[in-house]
CSV table of C-alpha atoms and ligand atoms in Angstrom, one decimal:
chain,number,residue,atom,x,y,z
A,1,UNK,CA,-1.9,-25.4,-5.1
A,2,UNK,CA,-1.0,-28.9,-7.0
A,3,UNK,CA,2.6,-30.3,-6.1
A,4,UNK,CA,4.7,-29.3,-9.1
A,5,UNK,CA,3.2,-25.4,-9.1
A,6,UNK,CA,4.2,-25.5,-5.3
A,7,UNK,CA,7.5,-26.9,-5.8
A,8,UNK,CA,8.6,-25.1,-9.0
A,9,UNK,CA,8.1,-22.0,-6.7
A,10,UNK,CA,9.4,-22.7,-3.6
A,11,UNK,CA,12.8,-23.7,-5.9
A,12,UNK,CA,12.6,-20.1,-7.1
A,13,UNK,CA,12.8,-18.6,-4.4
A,14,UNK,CA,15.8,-20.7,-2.7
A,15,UNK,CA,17.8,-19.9,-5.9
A,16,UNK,CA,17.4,-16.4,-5.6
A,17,UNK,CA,17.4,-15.2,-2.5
A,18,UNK,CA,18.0,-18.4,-0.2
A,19,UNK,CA,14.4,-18.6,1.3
A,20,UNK,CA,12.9,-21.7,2.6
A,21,UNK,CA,9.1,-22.3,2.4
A,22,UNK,CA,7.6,-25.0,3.5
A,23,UNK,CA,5.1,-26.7,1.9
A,24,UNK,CA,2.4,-25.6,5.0
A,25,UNK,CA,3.1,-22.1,3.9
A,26,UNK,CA,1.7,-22.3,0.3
A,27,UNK,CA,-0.8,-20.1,1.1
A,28,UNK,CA,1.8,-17.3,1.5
A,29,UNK,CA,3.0,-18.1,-2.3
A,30,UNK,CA,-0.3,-17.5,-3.6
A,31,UNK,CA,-1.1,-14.4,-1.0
A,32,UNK,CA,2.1,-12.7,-2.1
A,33,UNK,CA,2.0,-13.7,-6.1
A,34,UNK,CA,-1.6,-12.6,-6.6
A,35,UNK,CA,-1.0,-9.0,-7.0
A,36,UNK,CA,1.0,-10.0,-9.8
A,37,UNK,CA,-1.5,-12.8,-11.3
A,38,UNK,CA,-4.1,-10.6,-11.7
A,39,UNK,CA,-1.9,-7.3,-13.0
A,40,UNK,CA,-0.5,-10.3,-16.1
A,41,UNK,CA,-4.2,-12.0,-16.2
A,42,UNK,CA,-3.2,-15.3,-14.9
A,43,UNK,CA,-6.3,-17.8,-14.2
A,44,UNK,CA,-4.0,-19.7,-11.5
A,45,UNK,CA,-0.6,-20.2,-9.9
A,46,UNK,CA,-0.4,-22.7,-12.9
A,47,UNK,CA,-0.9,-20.3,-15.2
A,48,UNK,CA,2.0,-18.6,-13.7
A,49,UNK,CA,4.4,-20.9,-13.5
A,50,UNK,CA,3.7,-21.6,-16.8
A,51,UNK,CA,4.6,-18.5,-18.0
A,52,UNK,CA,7.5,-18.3,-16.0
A,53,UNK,CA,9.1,-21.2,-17.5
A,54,UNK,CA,8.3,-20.6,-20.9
A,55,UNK,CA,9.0,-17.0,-21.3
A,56,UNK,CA,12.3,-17.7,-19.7
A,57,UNK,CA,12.4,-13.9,-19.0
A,58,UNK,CA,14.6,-12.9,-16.1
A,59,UNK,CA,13.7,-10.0,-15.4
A,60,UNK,CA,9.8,-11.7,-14.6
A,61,UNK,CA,11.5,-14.5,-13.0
A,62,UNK,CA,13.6,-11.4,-10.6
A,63,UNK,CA,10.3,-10.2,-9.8
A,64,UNK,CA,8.7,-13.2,-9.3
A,65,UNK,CA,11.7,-14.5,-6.4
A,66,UNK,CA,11.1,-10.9,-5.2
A,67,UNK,CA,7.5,-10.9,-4.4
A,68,UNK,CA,8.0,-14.3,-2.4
A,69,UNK,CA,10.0,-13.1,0.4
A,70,UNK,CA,8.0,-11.4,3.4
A,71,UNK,CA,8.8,-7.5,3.3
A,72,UNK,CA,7.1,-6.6,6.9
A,73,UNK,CA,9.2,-4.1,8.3
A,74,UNK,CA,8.1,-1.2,10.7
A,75,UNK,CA,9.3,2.1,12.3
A,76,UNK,CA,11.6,1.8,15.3
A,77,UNK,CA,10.9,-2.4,15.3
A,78,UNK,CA,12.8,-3.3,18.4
A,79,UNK,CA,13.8,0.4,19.6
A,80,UNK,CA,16.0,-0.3,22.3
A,81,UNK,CA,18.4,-2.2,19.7
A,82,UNK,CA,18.4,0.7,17.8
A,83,UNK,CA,18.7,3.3,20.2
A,84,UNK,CA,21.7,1.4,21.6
A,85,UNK,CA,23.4,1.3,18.1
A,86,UNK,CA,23.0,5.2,18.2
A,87,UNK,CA,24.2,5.4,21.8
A,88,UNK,CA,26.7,2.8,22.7
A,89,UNK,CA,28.1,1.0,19.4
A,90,UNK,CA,28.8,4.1,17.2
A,91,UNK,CA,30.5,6.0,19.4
A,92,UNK,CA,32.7,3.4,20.7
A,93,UNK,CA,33.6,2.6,16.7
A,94,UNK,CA,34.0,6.2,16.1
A,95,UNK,CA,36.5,6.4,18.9
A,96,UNK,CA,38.7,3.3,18.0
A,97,UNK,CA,38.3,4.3,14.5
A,98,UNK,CA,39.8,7.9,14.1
A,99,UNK,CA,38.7,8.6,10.9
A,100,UNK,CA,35.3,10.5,12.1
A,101,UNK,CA,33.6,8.6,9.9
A,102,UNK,CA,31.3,5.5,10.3
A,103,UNK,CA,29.4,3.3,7.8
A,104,UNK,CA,26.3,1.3,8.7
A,105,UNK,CA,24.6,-1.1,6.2
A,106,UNK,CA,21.0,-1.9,6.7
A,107,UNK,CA,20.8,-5.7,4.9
A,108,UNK,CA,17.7,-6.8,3.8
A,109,UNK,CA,16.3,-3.1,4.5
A,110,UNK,CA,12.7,-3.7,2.6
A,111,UNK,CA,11.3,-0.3,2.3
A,112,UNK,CA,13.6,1.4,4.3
A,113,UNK,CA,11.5,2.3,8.0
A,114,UNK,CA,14.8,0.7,10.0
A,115,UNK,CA,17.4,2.7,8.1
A,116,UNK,CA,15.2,5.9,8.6
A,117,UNK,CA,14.4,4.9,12.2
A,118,UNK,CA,18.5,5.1,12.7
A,119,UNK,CA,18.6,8.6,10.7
A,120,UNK,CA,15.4,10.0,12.9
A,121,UNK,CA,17.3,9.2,15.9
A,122,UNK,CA,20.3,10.9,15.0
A,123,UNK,CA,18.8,13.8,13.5
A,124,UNK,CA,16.7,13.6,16.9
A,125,UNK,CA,19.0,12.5,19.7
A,126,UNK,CA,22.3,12.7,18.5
A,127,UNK,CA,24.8,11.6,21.4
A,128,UNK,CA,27.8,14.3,22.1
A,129,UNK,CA,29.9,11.6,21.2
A,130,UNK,CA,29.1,11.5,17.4
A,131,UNK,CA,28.9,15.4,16.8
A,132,UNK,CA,30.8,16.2,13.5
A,133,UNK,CA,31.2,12.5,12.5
A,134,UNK,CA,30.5,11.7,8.9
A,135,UNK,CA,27.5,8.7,9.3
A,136,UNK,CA,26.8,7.3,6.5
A,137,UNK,CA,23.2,4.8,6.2
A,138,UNK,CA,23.4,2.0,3.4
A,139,UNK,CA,20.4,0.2,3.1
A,140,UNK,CA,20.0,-2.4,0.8
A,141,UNK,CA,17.5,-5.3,-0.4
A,142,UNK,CA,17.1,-8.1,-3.4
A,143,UNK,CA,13.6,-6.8,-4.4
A,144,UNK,CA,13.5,-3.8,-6.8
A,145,UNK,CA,10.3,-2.3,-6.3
A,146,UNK,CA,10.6,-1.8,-2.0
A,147,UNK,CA,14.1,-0.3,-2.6
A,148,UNK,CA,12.9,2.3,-5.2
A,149,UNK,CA,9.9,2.9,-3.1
A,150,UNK,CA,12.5,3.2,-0.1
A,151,UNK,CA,14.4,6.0,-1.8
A,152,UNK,CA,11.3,7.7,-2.5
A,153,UNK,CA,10.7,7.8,1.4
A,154,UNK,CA,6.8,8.0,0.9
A,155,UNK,CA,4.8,6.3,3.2
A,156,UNK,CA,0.8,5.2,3.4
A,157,UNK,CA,-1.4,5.8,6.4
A,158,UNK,CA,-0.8,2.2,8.1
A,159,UNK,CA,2.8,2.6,7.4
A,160,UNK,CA,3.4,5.7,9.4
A,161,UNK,CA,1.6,4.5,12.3
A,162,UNK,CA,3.7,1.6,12.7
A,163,UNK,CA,6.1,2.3,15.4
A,164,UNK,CA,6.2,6.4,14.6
A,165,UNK,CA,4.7,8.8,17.3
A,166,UNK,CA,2.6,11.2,16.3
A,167,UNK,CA,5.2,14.1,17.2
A,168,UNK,CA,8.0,12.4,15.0
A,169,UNK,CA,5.8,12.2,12.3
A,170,UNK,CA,4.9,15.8,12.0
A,171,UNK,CA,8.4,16.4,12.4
A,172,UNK,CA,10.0,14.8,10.0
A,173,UNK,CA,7.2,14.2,7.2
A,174,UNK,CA,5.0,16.3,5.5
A,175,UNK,CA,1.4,14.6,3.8
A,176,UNK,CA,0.7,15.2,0.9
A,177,UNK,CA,-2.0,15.5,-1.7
A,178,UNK,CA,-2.3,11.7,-2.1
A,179,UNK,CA,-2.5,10.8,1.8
A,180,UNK,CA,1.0,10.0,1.7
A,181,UNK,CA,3.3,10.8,4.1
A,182,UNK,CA,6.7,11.8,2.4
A,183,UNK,CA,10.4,12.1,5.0
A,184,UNK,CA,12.1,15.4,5.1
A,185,UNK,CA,14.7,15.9,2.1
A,186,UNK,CA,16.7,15.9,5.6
A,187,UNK,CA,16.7,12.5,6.5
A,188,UNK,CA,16.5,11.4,3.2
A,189,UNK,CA,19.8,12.8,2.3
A,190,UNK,CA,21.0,10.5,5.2
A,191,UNK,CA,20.5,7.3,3.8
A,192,UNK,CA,20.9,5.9,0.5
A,193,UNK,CA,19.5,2.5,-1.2
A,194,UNK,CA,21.0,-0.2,-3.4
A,195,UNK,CA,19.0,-3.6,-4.6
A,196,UNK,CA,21.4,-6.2,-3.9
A,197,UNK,CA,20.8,-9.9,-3.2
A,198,UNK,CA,22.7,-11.2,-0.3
A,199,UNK,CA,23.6,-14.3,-1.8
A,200,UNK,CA,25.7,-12.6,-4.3
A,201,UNK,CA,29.5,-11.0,-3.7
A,202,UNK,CA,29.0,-7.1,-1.5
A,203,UNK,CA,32.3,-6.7,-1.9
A,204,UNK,CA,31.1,-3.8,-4.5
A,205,UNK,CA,29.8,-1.6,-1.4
A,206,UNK,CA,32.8,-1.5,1.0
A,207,UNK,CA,33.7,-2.5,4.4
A,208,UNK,CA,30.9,-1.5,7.7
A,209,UNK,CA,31.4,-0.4,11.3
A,210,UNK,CA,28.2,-2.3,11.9
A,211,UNK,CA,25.8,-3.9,9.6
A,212,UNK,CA,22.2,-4.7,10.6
A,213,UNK,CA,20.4,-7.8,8.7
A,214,UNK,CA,17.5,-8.0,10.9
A,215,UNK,CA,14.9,-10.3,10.5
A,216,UNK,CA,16.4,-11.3,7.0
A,217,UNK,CA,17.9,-14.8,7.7
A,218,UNK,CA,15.2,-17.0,10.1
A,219,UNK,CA,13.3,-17.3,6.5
A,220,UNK,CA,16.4,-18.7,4.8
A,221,UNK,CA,17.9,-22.3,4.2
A,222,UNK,CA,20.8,-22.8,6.3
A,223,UNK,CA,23.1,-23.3,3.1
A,224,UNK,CA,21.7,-20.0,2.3
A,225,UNK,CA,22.0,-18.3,6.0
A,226,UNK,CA,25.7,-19.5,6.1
A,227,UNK,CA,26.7,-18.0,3.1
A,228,UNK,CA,24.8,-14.9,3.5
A,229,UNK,CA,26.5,-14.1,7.1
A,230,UNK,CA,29.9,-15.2,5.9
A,231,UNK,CA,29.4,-12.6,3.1
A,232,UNK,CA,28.0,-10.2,5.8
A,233,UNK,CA,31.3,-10.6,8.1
A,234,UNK,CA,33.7,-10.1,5.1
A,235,UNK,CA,32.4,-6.5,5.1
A,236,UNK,CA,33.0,-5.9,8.5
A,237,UNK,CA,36.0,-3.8,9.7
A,238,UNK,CA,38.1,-4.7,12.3
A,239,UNK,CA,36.4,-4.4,15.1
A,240,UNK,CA,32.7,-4.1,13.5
A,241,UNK,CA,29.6,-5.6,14.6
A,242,UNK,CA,26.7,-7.2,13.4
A,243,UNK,CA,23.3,-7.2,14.7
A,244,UNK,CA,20.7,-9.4,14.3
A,245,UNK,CA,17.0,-9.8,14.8
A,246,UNK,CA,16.2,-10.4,18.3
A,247,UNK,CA,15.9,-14.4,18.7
A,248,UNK,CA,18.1,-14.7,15.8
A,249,UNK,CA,21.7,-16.9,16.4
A,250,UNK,CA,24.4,-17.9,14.2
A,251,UNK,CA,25.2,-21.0,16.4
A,252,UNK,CA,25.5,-23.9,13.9
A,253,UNK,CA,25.6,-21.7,11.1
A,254,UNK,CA,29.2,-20.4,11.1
A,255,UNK,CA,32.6,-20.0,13.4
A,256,UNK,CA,33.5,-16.9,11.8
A,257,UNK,CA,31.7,-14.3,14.5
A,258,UNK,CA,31.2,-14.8,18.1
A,259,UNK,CA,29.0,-13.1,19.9
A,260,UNK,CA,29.7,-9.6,21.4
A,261,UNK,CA,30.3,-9.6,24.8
A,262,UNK,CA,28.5,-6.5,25.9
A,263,UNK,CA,25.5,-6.0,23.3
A,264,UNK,CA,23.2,-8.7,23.2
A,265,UNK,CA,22.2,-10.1,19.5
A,266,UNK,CA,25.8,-8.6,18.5
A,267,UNK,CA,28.0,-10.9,16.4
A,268,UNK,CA,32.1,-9.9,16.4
A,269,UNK,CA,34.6,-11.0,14.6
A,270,UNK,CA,35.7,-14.8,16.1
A,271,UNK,CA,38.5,-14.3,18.6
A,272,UNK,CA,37.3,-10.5,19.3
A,273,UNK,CA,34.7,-10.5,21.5
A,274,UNK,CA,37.5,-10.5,25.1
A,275,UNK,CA,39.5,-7.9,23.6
A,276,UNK,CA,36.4,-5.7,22.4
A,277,UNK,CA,35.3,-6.1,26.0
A,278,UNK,CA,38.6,-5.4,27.8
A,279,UNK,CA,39.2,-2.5,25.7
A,280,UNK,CA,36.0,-1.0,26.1
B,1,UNK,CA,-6.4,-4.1,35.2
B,2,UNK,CA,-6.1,-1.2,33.5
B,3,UNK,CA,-9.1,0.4,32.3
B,4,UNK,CA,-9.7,2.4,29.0
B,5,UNK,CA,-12.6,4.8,27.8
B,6,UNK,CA,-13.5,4.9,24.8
B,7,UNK,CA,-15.1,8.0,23.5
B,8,UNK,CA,-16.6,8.0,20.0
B,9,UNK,CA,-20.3,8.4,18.8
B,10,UNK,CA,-20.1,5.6,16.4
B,11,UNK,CA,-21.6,2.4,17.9
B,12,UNK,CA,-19.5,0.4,15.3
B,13,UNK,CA,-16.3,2.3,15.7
B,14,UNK,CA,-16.5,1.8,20.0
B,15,UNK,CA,-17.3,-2.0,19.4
B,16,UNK,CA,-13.9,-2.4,17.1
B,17,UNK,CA,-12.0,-0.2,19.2
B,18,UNK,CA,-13.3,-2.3,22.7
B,19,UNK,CA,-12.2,-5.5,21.1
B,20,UNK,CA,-8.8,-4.5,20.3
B,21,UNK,CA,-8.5,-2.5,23.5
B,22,UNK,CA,-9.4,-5.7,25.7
B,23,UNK,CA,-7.0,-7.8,23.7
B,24,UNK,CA,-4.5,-5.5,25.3
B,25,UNK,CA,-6.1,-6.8,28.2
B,26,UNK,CA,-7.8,-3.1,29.2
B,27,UNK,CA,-11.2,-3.4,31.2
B,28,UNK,CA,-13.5,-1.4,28.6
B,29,UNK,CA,-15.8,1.7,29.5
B,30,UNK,CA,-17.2,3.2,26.4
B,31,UNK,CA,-19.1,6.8,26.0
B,32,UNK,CA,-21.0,7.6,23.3
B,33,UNK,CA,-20.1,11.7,23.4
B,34,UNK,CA,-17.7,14.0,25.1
B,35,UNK,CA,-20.4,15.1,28.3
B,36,UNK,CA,-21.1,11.3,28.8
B,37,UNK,CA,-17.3,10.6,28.9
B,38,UNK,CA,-16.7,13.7,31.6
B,39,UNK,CA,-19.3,11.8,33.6
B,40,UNK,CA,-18.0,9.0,33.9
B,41,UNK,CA,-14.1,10.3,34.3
B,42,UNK,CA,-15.4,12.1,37.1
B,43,UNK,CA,-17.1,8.8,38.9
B,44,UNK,CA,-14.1,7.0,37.7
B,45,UNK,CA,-10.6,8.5,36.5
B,46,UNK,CA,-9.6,5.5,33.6
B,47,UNK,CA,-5.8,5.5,33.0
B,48,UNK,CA,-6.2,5.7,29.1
B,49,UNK,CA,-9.0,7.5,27.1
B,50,UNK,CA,-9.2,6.7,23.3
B,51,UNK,CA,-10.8,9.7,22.0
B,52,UNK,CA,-13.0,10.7,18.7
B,53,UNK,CA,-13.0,14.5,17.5
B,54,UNK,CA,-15.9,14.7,15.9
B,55,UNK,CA,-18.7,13.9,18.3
B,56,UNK,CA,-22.6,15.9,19.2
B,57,UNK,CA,-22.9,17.3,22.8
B,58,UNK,CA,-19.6,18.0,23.6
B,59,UNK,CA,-16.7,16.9,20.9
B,60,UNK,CA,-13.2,15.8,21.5
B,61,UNK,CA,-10.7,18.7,22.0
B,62,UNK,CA,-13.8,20.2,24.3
B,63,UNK,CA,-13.5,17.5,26.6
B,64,UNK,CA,-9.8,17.0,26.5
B,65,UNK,CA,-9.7,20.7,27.7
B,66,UNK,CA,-11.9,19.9,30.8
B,67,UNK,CA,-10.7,16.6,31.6
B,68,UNK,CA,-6.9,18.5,31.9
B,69,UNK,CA,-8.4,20.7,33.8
B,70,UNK,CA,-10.4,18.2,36.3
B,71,UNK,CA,-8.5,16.9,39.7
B,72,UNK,CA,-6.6,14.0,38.6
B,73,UNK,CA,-7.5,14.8,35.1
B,74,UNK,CA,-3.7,15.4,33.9
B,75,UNK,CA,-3.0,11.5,34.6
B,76,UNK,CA,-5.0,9.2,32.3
B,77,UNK,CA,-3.4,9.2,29.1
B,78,UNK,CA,-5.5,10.3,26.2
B,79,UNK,CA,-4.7,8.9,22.9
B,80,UNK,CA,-6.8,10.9,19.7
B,81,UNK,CA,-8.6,9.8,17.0
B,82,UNK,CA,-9.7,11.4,14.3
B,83,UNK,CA,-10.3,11.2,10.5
B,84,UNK,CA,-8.8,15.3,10.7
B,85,UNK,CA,-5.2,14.0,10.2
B,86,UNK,CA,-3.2,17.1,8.7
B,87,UNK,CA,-0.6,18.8,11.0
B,88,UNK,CA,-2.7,21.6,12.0
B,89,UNK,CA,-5.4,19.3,13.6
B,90,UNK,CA,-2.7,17.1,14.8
B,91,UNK,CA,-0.8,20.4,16.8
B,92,UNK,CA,-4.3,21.6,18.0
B,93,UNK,CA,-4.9,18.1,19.9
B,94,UNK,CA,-1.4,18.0,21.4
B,95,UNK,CA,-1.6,21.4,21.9
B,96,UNK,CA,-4.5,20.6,24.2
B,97,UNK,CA,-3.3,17.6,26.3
B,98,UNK,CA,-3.3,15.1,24.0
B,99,UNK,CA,-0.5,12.0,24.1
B,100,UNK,CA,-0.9,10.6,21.4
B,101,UNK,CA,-3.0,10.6,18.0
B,102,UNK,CA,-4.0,7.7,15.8
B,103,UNK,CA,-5.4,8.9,12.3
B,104,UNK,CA,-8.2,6.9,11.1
B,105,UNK,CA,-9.2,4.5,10.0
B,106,UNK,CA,-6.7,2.6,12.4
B,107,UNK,CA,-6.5,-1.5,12.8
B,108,UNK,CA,-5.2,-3.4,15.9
B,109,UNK,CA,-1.3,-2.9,14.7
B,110,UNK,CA,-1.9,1.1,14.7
B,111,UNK,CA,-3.5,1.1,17.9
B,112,UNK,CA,-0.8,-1.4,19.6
B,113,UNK,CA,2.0,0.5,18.1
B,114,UNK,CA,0.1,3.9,20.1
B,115,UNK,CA,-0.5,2.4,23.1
B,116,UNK,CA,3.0,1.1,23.4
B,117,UNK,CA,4.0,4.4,22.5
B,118,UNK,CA,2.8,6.1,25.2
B,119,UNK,CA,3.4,3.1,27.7
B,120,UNK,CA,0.2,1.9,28.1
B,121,UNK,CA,1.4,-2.0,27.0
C,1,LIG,C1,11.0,-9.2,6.9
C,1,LIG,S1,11.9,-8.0,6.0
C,1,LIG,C2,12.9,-7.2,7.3
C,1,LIG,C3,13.2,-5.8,7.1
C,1,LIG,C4,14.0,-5.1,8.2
C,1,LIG,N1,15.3,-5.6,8.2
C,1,LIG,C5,13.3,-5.2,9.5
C,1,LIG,O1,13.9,-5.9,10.4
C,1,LIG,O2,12.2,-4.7,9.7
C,1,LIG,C6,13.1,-8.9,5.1
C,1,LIG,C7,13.7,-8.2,3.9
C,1,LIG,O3,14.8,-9.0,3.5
C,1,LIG,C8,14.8,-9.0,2.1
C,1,LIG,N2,15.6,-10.2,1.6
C,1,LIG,C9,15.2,-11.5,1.7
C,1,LIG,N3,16.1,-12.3,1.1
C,1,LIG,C10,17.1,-11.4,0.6
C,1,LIG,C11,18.3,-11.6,-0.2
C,1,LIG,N4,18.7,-12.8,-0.6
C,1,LIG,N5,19.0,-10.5,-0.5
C,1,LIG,C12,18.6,-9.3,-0.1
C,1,LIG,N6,17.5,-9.1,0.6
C,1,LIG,C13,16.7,-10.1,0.9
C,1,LIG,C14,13.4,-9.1,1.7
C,1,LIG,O4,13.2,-8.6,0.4
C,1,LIG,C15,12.8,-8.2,2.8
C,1,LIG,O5,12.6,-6.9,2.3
């Protein structure tokens, strides 16, 4: 791919949704852009970029930025994190909160396998603790397409064998006619989906008793990472958490949140962590 | 080492499967039908079976049925395979002893993800 194509691109994408690619990953540009080449009959990435600048359309440029961000996700990726939130952090928030309600916000939720992981658990092993409270699943992402096809909850033949045993699968989903796999009206009536782009203001979808944005920011800038968790820990609640990829940190990247004393890749609220933990 | 059978009359399907399987760093036995695969279980009990349905001689849920039912038979762990993939077929092979069930065609991810399910990696 010739410089300017390269760069005009890669300056896309860190305006609109804070990723960072490297020059060694052009590949991925064209690898994820192609789909779209051939459906508009682009020749080349040139062609492209081209276009892009010259149509000065943003809804193409939206779906463009969209379509250069990496949307692997799977069912119950890193199970034991999730099957803590479900066992350990909502029921202590649902006993400091007294409301009997809880809000959790899946950021940067792709096509929706982590949110539904967290609903099939509940539906599935719901901890005596959280009987009769109100859980509500946000899950939200920049790009259009996975967060339509999220609420949709229909999922191909590699999908559902991501991460999903066979017994959950026949549970909870039913195939149909196509070879898709679609999630019980159930769970789907668990969770709901909103396109948002971190970089912008969230103070539209309320405040969180924990907020996942898991394998979102290691692709980001750190300009980009900063303002993203900053954002992030605005919509905490006291007393929330945030949970982060495993091998993700946020040293260096801001002194608002600490990290939680007892839950491993859990950020607090700065100055929170020794009272969570003495309270607890 | 672990070892893995690999029951499937497709030449081309056991050659994928092996090389996947020993990338999960499983010592590889393969059997080309369900009679050949009761032979060798009952030399040699593997501790995971990777099983076709569809198969000449003796097919799949006929040999799950007899290996359950063959001392130490109830301890390898026997993940299906099959191109059948609706819920019916998919009861009928847990129904008969079957841990786990990959629907094909299946890639190294799928069969990871199975294996882990089960606790094999
Ligand atoms: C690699 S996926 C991870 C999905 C899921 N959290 C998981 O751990 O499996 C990253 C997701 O973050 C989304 N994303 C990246 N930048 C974003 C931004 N600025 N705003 C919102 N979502 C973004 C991508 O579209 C993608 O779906």
């Amino acid at each position: 791919m010739q410089e300017e194509v390269f760069n005009e691109l890669a300056d896309l994408a860190l305006k609109s949704s804070g990723q960072a690619i490297p020059k060694s990953k052009s590949y991925l540009i064209e690898a994820r852009l192609a789909p779209i080449a051939r459906r508009e009959g682009f020749g080349s990435m040139a062609d492209l970029v081209h276009c892009l600048k010259s149509r000065a359309n943003p809804i193409f440029a939206a779906e463009i930025a969209a379509a250069l961000v990496s949307k692997d996700t799977w069912f119950f990726r890193d199970r034991d994190c999730l099957q803590r939130i479900v066992e350990d952090v909502l029921p202590k928030r649902l006993k400091a909160s007294n409301t009997g309600r809880l809000k959790v916000w899946c950021a940067g939720g792709s096509t929706g396998q982590e949110a539904y992981s967290l609903a099939i658990l509940l539906a599935d092993e719901m901890p005596p603790a959280l009987r009769g409270a109100k859980i509500d699943i946000l899950s939200t992402d920049i790009c259009k397409v996975v967060t339509e096809k999220a609420r949709i909850g229909r999922f191909g033949h590699y999908e559902v064998q991501r991460g999903l045993s066979i017994r959950r699968l026949i549970k909870h989903f039913t195939r149909l006619e196509t070879g898709q796999w679609e999630i019980s009206e159930d769970l789907r009536s668990r969770v709901s989906f909103r396109q948002h782009n971190l970089l912008e203001s969230a103070g539209g979808l309320g405040k969180f008793d924990v907020i996942l944005c898991r394998n979102v920011l290691p692709s980001m800038a750190k300009p980009a990472r900063k303002r993203v968790v900053e954002s992030l820990a605005e919509q905490m609640m006291p007393g929330a958490m945030l949970l982060l990829g495993s091998g993700e940190n946020l040293i260096g990247i801001t002194d608002k949140l600490e990290p939680a004393r007892d839950f491993r890749g859990g950020w607090v609220a700065a100055g929170t962590a020794n009272a969570e933990a003495s309270a607890a | 080492m672990k070892t893995c059978l690999i029951v499937d009359d497709s030449r081309v399907v056991r050659k994928v499967a092996a090389r996947i399987v020993r990338d999960l760093r499983f010592e590889v036995m393969e059997a080309g039908d369900g009679a050949e695969a009761m032979r060798m279980c009952r030399e040699n009990m593997p501790d995971a079976v990777l099983l076709d349905w569809n198969m000449p001689v003796m097919n799949g849920l006929d040999f799950l049925r007899s290996l359950r039912r063959e001392e130490g038979g109830a301890r390898p762990l026997v993940v299906f395979c099959s191109i059948e993939n609706d819920a019916e077929h998919i009861n009928e092979a847990l129904r008969c002893g079957a841990d786990e069930f990959i629907m094909k065609p299946f890639d190294a991810d799928i069969l990871e993800s199975k294996f882990a399910e089960v606790g094999l990696v």
